Structure formats: C-alpha cells, structure tokens
XYZ file of C-alpha atoms in Angstrom:
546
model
C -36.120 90.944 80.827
C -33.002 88.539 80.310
C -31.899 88.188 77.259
C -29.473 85.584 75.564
C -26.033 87.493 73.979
C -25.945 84.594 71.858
C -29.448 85.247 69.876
C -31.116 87.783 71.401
C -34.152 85.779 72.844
C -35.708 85.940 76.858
C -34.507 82.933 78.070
C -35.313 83.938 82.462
C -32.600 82.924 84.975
C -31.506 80.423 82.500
C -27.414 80.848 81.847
C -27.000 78.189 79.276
C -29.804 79.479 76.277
C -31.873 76.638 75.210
C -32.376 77.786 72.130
C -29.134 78.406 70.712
C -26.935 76.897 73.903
C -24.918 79.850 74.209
C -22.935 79.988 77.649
C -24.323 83.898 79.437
C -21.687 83.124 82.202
C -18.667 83.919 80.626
C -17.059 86.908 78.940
C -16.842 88.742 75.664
C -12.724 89.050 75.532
C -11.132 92.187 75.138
C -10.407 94.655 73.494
C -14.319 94.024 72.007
C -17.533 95.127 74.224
C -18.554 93.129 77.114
C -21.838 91.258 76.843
C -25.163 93.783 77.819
C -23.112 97.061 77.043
C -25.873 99.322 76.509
C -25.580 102.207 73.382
C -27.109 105.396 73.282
C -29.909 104.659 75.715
C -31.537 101.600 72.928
C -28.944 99.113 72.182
C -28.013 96.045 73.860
C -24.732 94.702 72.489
C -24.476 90.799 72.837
C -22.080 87.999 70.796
C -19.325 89.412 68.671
C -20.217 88.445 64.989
C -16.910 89.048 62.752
C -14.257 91.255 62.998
C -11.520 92.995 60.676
C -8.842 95.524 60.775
C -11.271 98.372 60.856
C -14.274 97.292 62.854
C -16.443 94.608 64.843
C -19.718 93.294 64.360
C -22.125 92.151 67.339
C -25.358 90.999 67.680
C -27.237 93.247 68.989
C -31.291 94.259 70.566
C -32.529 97.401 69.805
C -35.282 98.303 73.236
C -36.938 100.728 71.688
C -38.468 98.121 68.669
C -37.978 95.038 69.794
C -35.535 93.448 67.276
C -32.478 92.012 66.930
C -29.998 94.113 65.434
C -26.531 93.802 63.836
C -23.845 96.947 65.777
C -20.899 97.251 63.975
C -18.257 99.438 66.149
C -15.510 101.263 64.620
C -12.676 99.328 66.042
C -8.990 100.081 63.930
C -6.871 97.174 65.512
C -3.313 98.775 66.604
C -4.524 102.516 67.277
C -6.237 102.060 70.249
C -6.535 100.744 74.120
C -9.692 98.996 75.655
C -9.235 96.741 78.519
C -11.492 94.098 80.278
C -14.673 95.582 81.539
C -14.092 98.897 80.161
C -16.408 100.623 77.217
C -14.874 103.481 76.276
C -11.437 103.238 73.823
C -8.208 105.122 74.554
C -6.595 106.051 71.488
C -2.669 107.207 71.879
C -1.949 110.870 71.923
C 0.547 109.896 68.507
C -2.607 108.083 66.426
C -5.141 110.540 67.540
C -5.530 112.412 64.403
C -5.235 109.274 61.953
C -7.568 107.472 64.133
C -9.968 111.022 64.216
C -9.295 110.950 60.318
C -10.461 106.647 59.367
C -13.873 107.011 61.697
C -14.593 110.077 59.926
C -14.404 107.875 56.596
C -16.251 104.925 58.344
C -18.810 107.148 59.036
C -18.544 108.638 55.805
C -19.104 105.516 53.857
C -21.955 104.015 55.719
C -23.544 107.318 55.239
C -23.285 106.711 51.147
C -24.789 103.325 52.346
C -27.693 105.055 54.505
C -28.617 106.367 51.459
C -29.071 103.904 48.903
C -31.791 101.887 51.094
C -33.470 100.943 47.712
C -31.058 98.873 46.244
C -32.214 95.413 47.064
C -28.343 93.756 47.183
C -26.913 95.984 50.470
C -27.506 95.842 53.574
C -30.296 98.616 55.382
C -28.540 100.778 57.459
C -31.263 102.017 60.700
C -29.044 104.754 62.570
C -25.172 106.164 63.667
C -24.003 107.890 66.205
C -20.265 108.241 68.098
C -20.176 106.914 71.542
C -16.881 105.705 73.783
C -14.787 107.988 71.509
C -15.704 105.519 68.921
C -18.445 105.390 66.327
C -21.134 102.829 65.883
C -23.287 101.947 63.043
C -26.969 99.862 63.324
C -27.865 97.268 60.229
C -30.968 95.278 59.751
C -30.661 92.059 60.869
C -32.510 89.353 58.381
C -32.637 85.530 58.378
C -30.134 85.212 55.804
C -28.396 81.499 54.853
C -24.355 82.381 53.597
C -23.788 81.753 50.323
C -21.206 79.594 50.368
C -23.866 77.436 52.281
C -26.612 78.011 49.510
C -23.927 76.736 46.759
C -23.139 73.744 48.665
C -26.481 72.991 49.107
C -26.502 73.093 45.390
C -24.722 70.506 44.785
C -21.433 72.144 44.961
C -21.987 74.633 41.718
C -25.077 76.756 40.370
C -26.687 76.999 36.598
C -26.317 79.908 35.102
C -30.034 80.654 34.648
C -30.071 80.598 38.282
C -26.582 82.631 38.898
C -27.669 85.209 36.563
C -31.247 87.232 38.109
C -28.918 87.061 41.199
C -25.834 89.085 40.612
C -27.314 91.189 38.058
C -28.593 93.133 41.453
C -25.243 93.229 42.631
C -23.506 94.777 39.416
C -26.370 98.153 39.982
C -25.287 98.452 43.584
C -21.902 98.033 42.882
C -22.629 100.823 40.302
C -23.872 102.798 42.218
C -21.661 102.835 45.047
C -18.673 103.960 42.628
C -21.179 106.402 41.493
C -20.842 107.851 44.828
C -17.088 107.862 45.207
C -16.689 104.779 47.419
C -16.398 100.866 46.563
C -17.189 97.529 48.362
C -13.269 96.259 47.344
C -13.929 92.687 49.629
C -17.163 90.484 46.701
C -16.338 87.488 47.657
C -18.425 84.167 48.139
C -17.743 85.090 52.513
C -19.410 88.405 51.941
C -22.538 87.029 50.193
C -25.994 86.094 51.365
C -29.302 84.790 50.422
C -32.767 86.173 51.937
C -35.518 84.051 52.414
C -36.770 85.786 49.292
C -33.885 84.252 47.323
C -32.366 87.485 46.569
C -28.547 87.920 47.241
C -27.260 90.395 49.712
C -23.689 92.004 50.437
C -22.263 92.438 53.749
C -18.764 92.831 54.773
C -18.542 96.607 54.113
C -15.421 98.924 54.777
C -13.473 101.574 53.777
C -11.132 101.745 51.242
C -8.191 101.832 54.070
C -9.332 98.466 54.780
C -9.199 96.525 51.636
C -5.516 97.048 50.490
C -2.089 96.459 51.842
C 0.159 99.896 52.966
C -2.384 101.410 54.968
C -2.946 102.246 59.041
C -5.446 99.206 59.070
C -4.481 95.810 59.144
C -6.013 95.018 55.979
C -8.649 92.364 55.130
C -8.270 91.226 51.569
C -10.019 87.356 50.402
C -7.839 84.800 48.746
C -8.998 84.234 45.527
C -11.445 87.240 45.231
C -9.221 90.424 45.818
C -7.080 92.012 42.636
C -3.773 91.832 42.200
C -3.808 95.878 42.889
C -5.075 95.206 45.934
C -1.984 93.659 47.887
C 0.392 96.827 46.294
C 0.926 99.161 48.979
C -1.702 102.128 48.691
C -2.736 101.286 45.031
C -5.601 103.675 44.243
C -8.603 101.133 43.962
C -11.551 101.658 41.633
C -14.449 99.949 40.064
C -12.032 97.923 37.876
C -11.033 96.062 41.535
C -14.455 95.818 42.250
C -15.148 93.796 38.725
C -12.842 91.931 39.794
C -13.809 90.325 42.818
C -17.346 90.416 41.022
C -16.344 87.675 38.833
C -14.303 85.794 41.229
C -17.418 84.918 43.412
C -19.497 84.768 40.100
C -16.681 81.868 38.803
C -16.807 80.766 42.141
C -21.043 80.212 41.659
C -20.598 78.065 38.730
C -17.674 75.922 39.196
C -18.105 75.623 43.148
C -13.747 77.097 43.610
C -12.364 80.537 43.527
C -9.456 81.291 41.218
C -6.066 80.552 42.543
C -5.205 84.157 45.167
C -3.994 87.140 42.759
C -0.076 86.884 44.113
C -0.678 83.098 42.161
C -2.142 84.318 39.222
C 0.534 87.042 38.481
C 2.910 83.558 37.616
C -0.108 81.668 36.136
C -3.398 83.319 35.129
C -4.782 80.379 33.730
C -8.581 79.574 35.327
C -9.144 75.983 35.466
C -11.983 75.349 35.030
C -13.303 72.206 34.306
C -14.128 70.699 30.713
C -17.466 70.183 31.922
C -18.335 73.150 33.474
C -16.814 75.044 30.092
C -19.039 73.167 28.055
C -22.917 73.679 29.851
C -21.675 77.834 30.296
C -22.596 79.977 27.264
C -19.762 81.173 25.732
C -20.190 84.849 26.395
C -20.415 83.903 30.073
C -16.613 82.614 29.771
C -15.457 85.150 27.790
C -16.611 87.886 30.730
C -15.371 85.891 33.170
C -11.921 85.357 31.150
C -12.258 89.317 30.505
C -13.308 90.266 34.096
C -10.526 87.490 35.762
C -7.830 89.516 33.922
C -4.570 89.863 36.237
C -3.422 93.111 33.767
C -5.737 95.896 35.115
C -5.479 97.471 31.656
C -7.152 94.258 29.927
C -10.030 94.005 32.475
C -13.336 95.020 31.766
C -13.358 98.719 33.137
C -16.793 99.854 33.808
C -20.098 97.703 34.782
C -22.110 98.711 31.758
C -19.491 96.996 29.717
C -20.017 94.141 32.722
C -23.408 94.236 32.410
C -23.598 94.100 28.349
C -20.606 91.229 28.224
C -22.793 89.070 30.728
C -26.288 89.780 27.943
C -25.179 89.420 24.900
C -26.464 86.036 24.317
C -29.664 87.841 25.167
C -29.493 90.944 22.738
C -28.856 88.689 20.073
C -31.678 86.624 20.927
C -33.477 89.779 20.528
C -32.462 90.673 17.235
C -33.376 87.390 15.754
C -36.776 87.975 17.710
C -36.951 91.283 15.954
C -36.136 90.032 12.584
C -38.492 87.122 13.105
C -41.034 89.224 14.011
C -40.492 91.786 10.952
C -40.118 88.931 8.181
C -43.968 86.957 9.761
C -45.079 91.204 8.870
C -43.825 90.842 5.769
C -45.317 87.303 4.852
C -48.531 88.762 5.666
C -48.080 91.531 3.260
C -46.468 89.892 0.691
C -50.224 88.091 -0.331
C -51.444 91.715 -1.187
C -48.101 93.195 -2.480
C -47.194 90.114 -5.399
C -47.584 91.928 -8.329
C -45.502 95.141 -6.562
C -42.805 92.638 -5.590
C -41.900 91.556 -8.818
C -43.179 87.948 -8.144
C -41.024 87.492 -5.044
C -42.938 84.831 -3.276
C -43.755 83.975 0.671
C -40.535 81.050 0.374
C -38.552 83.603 -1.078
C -39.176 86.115 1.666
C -38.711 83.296 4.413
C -35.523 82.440 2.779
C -34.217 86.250 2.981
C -35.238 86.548 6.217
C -33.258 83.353 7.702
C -30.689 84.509 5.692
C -30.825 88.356 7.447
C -30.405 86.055 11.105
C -28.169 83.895 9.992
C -25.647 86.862 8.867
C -26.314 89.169 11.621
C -25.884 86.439 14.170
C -22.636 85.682 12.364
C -21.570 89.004 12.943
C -21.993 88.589 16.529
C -19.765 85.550 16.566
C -17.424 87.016 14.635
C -17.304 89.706 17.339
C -17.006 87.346 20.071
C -14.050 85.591 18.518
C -12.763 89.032 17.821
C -12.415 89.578 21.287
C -11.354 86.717 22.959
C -9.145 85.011 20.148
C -7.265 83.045 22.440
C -9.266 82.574 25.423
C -10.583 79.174 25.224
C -7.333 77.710 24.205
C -5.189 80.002 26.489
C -7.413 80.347 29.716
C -9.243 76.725 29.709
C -8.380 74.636 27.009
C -10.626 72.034 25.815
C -11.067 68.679 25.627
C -11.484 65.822 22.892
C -13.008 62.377 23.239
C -10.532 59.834 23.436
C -11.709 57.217 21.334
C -10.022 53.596 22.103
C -9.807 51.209 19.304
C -11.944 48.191 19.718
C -10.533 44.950 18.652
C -11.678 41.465 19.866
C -8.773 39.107 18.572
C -5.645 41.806 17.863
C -4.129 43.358 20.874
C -3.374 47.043 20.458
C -0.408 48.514 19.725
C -1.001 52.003 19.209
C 0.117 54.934 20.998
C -1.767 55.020 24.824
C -2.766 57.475 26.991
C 0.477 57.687 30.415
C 0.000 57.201 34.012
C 0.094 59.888 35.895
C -1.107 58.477 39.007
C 0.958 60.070 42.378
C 2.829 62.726 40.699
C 2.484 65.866 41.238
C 0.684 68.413 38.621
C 4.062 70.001 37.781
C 5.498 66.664 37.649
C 2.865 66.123 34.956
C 3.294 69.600 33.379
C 6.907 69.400 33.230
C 6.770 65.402 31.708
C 4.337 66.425 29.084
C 6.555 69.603 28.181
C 6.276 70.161 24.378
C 3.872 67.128 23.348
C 0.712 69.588 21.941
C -0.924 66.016 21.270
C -1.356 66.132 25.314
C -3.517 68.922 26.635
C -3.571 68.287 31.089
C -6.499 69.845 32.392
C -6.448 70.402 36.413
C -9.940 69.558 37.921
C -11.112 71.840 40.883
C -12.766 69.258 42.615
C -10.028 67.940 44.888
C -11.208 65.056 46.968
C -9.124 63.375 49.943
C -7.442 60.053 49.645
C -5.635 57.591 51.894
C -3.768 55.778 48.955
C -2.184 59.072 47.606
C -0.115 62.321 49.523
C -1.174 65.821 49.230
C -0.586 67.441 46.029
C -0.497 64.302 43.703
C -2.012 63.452 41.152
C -4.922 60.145 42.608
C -7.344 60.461 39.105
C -6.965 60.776 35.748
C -9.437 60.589 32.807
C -9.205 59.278 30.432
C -7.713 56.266 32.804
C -4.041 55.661 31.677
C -3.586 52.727 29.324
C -6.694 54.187 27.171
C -5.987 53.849 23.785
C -5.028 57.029 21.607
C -5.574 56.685 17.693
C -3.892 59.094 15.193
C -7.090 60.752 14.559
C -7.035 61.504 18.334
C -3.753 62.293 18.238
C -4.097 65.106 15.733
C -7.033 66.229 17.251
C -5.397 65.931 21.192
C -5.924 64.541 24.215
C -7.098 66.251 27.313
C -6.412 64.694 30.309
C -8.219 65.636 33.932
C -6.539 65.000 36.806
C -8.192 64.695 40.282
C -5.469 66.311 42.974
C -5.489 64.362 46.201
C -6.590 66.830 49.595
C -4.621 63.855 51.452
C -6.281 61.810 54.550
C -9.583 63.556 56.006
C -8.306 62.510 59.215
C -4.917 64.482 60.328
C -2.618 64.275 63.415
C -2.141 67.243 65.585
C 1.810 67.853 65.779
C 4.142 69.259 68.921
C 3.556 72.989 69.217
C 4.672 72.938 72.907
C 7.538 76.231 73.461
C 7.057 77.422 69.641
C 6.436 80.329 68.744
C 2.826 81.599 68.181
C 3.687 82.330 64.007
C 5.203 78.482 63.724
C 2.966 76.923 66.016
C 0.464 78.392 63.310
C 2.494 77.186 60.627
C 2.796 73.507 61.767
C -0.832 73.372 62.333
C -2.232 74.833 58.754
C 0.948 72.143 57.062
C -1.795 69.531 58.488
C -4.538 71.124 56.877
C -6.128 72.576 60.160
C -6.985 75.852 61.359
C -5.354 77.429 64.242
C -7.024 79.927 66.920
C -5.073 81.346 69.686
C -6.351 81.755 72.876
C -4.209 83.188 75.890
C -4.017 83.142 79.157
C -0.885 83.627 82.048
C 1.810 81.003 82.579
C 4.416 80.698 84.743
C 6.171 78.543 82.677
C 6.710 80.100 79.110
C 7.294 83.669 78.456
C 4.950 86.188 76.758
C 3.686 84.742 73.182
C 4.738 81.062 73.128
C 2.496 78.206 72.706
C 1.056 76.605 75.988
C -0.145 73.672 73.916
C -3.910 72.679 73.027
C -7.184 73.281 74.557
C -9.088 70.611 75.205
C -7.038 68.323 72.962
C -3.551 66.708 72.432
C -0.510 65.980 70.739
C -1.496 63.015 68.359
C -4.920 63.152 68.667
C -6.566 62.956 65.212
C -8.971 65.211 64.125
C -10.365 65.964 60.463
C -8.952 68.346 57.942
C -10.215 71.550 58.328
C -10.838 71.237 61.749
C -10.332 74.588 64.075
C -8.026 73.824 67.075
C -7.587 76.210 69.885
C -3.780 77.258 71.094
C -3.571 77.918 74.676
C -0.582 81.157 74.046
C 0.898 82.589 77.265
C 0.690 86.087 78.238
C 3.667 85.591 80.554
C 3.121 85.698 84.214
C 0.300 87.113 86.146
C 0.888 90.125 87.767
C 1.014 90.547 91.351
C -1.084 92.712 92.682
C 0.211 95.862 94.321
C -1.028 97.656 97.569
C-alpha cells in the first residue's frame, strides 16, 4: 500500500496525489520526522501539521485501524539535535534533565486530557507512548472546518443566539481542566474548530511552560487572545488567564476582530467595538465581555461559574418573570373561589400586583447590572447618537457641522477633538483597503463631514465612526538582498506580507543572510497578506572529507 503524506489516501505509484496534489518526492525538513517514519509498530507519520515551542503535529495513519490520525511529537525547540534522515533526538548532556523534566509534563497533561474523553469541546486522545528519546501522543482526527473559516463564512461576525450553545461547552471543559490542575492558556479563534455536528472543538494544547514568556520553551502566546500575565516572565497562570482568552475569541465571534494584543491594552483598554454591534448584543453579554476583557487581573471575572452566570443572566431573569407569571395565572384561578376571603380583591387587582412583583424584581436586576458595570458603556465602548441635520429648502445652514477627518490618522483625530465631550470618535473594526488613502488614516467617517449638528445634538453628542484604511490590496515586494534574516522580516511585514524563511547553502553570503525570494522578485506585486518565501543562506556547503 502507498499512501499520500499529504492526506493519508492510496494513491499507487502516483508521486504527485490527485486528490490533494501533494508532492511524495520531496522531503519533510529537519529537525521534524521524515515522511513514512513508522511509530511503535502502527503509525505512519506523513505532512507536518503545526508546530510550537514545545511540540509538532503530523498527519498521521494508524495500520492497525485504518484511519487517519493526528501524532503530535514532543519536540522543545533549542534542547535538542535531529538531523536529516535521522528519527531519534539527541538532547545535550547540559538540557538533559530539563528536557527529561517538560516531556514528563507533556505527558502529564495529555494524560489529564486522556481522561476527560466525555467532554464534547477537546480533542479524543487514542494512545502515548515514548519512542526516539522523545514522547508521542495520538488524537482523533475529524473533518473539522477552523473557526475563523466558519465566522467568515458568516458574514464576518456571529449572533449571539448562535455564539452562545457553542462556547457554553467550552467554559465546562475549561472547568474542568483547572479542576485538574492544568489549563489550555492559548483560546483563541486559531485554536477553535467546528465538527460537522456544529459543535466547537479546542485544539492547540500545551503545557503551561509553553504559554508564557521566561520559560525553557520558546513560547507560543496569540495576539489579541493571551493575558497581559502571560508575556511576564514565569507569571503563575490560572483560570483567570484562561477567562481571558475565553472572551477574546468570544468578542472575536461577535464583532468578527480580536482586541488590540495585551502589551496594547495595558496603554489603552478600551474595546472598540462597534455602535452597531453594541446595540443588537444584550447588555449582560457586554458587561461579561467588558468584565472578562479586564487588563487588571484583580478586576477580571475569577472563576467560570461567575463566567457562566454573567453570560445567563438575561436568562434567569427571564425565569423569574416566568415563575411569577406562572404563580399570579395560579392565583387568578383561585381568586374566583377565594373573593369573599380576599377582602374583595378582584382578578385586575391581582394582575396588577403581579406585573407590579416583575416589574420591581426585574428592576432589581437592572439595578444590579448598573451596579456593576457603572462605567462600562461609556468608558469601554461609548455610544452613539443620531445626528439629526436640519432640513431647510430656501435658508442655508449655519449651524455648527460635523469636521472632516478624512486622511488623518486616529490619533490625529483623538488628539484634534481633545476636550470637546460634544464629539464622541468611535474606531470601527472593519478596516477595509483603499488606493485613495495610506495606511493608518482615517478613508470613512459617519456621519459624513459637513452633516449638520443642532444644539439638541450637541448636548446630546455626536459619535463619529471612522473606517481606518488597510492601504492598497496590492503591495510591492522591497530589496531584502544581503539583510539580515530579522530585517529582511521586518521590511517584508512593513508591506503588509508575511515572511517564511527557507535555507539552503551559498557561496556568496555568509550563514543567516537573505539570498533573496523564491520564486519571485524585487518589485513584483503581490496582495497584502500574501506569504513570500526567503531563500536564507546556511553559508557554504561543506566539503566532504575522506
């Protein structure tokens, strides 16, 4: 039997799959496994997945069953030696006991994951074992679509009666992982799938180690998603980081953008989210995501029941004015038997108590709400009056009107509005690109500038949305030629692009400088977001010695 290392399926003396058009001539780089390493007698390793500081994912075929598999090898980048062709790792006689001491925790922590099979959100682990002097883990492989594809799909942003039956899930496994002394420390829109089911999984597991700065991994953490705690060397983390990227991906669900990265937030913890988006969310929805979004660890919501109960409440109340519904219809009913007893009370009187009983109890809730989050809407997302222009056929106006801010920049805005609080500017998430306007300026505003601004709106404020510009969708690839891999990088992600290195020998440039391009070139236009590969040297090829 042949099979594909891109997908897994018999595809004969074919080299090129037709199924999935994977290339079976060439070879998986090192220091990861070469294609049709076979594990523990069963496994066939194939295409490397993903990879972070702590370990690699493959696809993989299990003989024994017949299916494709996902292997995940313990692989801690920096404390160990694998060269081409060769299976087993070398670890250094100096990082032999921290090495020893991280795949015992790896193995550790996929144990704890072994074991909670019945929680519908995580991933099923099948079997581990240590091979190679490493350790190797087996998941279930499913037909899963990433969620960052299912949101787009959706039009850019989800509903919350949608968001809702799917991350409740997550909160109970994320409960009771922490129940178990370990976290997940990396929720973030990358890490999230949907089954053909519709039900949300998690994936991107690792230790602790892993997901924090000050460690012997090179740590993983997502922009947008991971704490502030998270990128202090060696901060303890907890479930408190955990809420947090919880609510990052769940504000990333309904507004279709992540918060700004924590290191951003720590200047400016403002979420902006859109006028729009505030105004179809219930308002306990914003006012968990305003409490679970909290930079200050000691502000956050600290524990998933209080998650859980912040993300219901419009639901619990719902049920008490069920409740009290239900109790005052009893009470009508009795009330035609009980008259006399009640003193003459009649059926209107008794409906009138009884709306009366909602109305004060759901009150009380309010009152709670506002309680707790006195200054959230105002302080974390503003809001946003109509701007009502003054209609007059035959008198031109000459009231106040709303500026142009058209090709400034958002602190250029900020800074021009300074202490005018009849001017609220709201910054839209939905950046689009532009040829008439740079990067970073301001290309549209609403309401449009010239509107006209009465004094009833002025005592009421204006919001204004701008649109940032993303700049051209089409960029130009600049002169990386004899730089340095780091500003090579650099020059390329200025233009909006995403640079992978690639290296090979040269007898031109020394170890780690840029070659130049593969299979493009300097000028050559290609659209934002686009990944380029850099040709890097590894210096000169050796010569061979007798």
């Amino acid at each position: 039997m042949s099979l594909c290392m891109g997908c897994m399926q018999e595809i004969g003396s074919e080299s090129v799959c037709p199924l999935c058009g994977f290339d079976n001539t060439e070879k998986q780089q090192a220091p990861f496994l070469p294609y049709g390493t076979e594990l523990a007698n069963r496994y066939i390793v194939g295409a490397g997945i993903d990879t972070n500081g702590e370990s690699t994912r493959y696809l993989g075929f299990d003989k024994q069953t017949g299916d494709v598999v996902i292997v995940c090898e313990f692989l801690p980048i920096g404390l160990f030696i694998r060269r081409e062709d060769e299976v087993a790792v070398r670890v250094n006689y100096e990082n032999r006991n921290t090495f020893n001491k991280l795949k015992d925790d790896f193995l550790n922590y996929y144990r704890i994951l072994s074991e909670l099979r019945e929680l519908s959100a995580l991933m099923n682990v099948h079997n581990m074992f240590e091979e190679n002097n490493t350790a190797y883990v087996i998941e279930e492989n499913e037909d899963l679509i990433p969620f960052e594809e299912y949101v787009e799909r959706s039009n850019g942003s989800l509903d919350w009666d949608i968001v809702r039956p799917l991350f409740m899930p997550v909160i109970s496994a994320l409960e009771a992982l922490h129940k178990r002394g370990v976290g997940h420390y990396a929720i973030s829109p990358k890490n999230m799938y949907i089954t053909a089911q519709g039900k949300i999984k998690i994936s991107g597991f690792a230790t602790e180690s892993e997901r924090k700065r000050g460690t012997p991994l090179k740590s993983q953490l997502f922009s947008g998603a991971a704490a502030p705690e998270q990128y202090e060397d060696n901060f303890p983390l907890d479930d408190i980081t955990d809420i947090y990227g919880f609510c990052a991906t769940l504000f990333y669900s309904l507004t279709g953008r992540l918060p700004k990265s924590a290191p951003e937030r720590l200047n400016d913890s403002r979420l902006l989210m859109s006028t729009n988006t505030v105004k179809r969310l219930p308002p306990h929805v914003v006012s968990a995501l305003a409490n679970g979004l909290q930079v200050e660890r000691e502000n956050r919501i600290t524990d998933f029941d209080e998650l859980r109960s912040q993300l219901s409440v419009a639901h619990t109340a719902k049920a008490i004015q069920d409740e009290i519904s239900r109790t005052a219809s009893m009470n009508l009913s009795h009330a035609t038997e009980q008259k006399q007893k009640r003193r003459g009370m009649s059926p209107v009187s008794i409906t009138i108590i009884a709306a009366a009983i909602t109305a004060v109890v759901l009150g009380f809730l309010g009152f709670l709400f506002v309680q707790m989050n006195p200054n959230m809407f105002s302080d974390m997302f503003g809001s946003k009056q109509d701007v009502t222009q003054a209609s007059t056929e035959n008198t031109e106006w000459t009231g106040a009107t709303v500026p142009n801010y058209l090709g400034k920049t958002y602190d250029e805005v900020v800074k021009e509005v300074g202490s005018d609080t009849s001017i609220t500017i709201l910054k839209n998430y939905t950046d689009e690109f532009s040829d008439e306007y740079k990067e970073g300026t301001v290309m549209t505003q609403n309401p449009p500038a010239g509107a006209h601004v009465t004094e009833n709106d002025k005592a009421a404020g204006v919001t204004v949305s701008l649109t940032i510009s993303k700049g051209a969708r089409m960029r130009e690839l600049p002169e990386i030629e004899g730089l340095a891999l780091e500003k090579a990088s650099q020059d390329i992600a200025a233009q909006g692009l995403i640079g992978e290195a690639e290296y090979a020998y040269d007898d031109k440039y020394a170890e780690g400088i840029v070659v130049g391009y593969k299979d493009k070139s300097v000028g050559e236009t290609v659209e934002y977001g686009t990944k380029v590969i850099v040709i890097v040297s590894k210096g000169k090829e050796p010569v061979p010695t007798e």
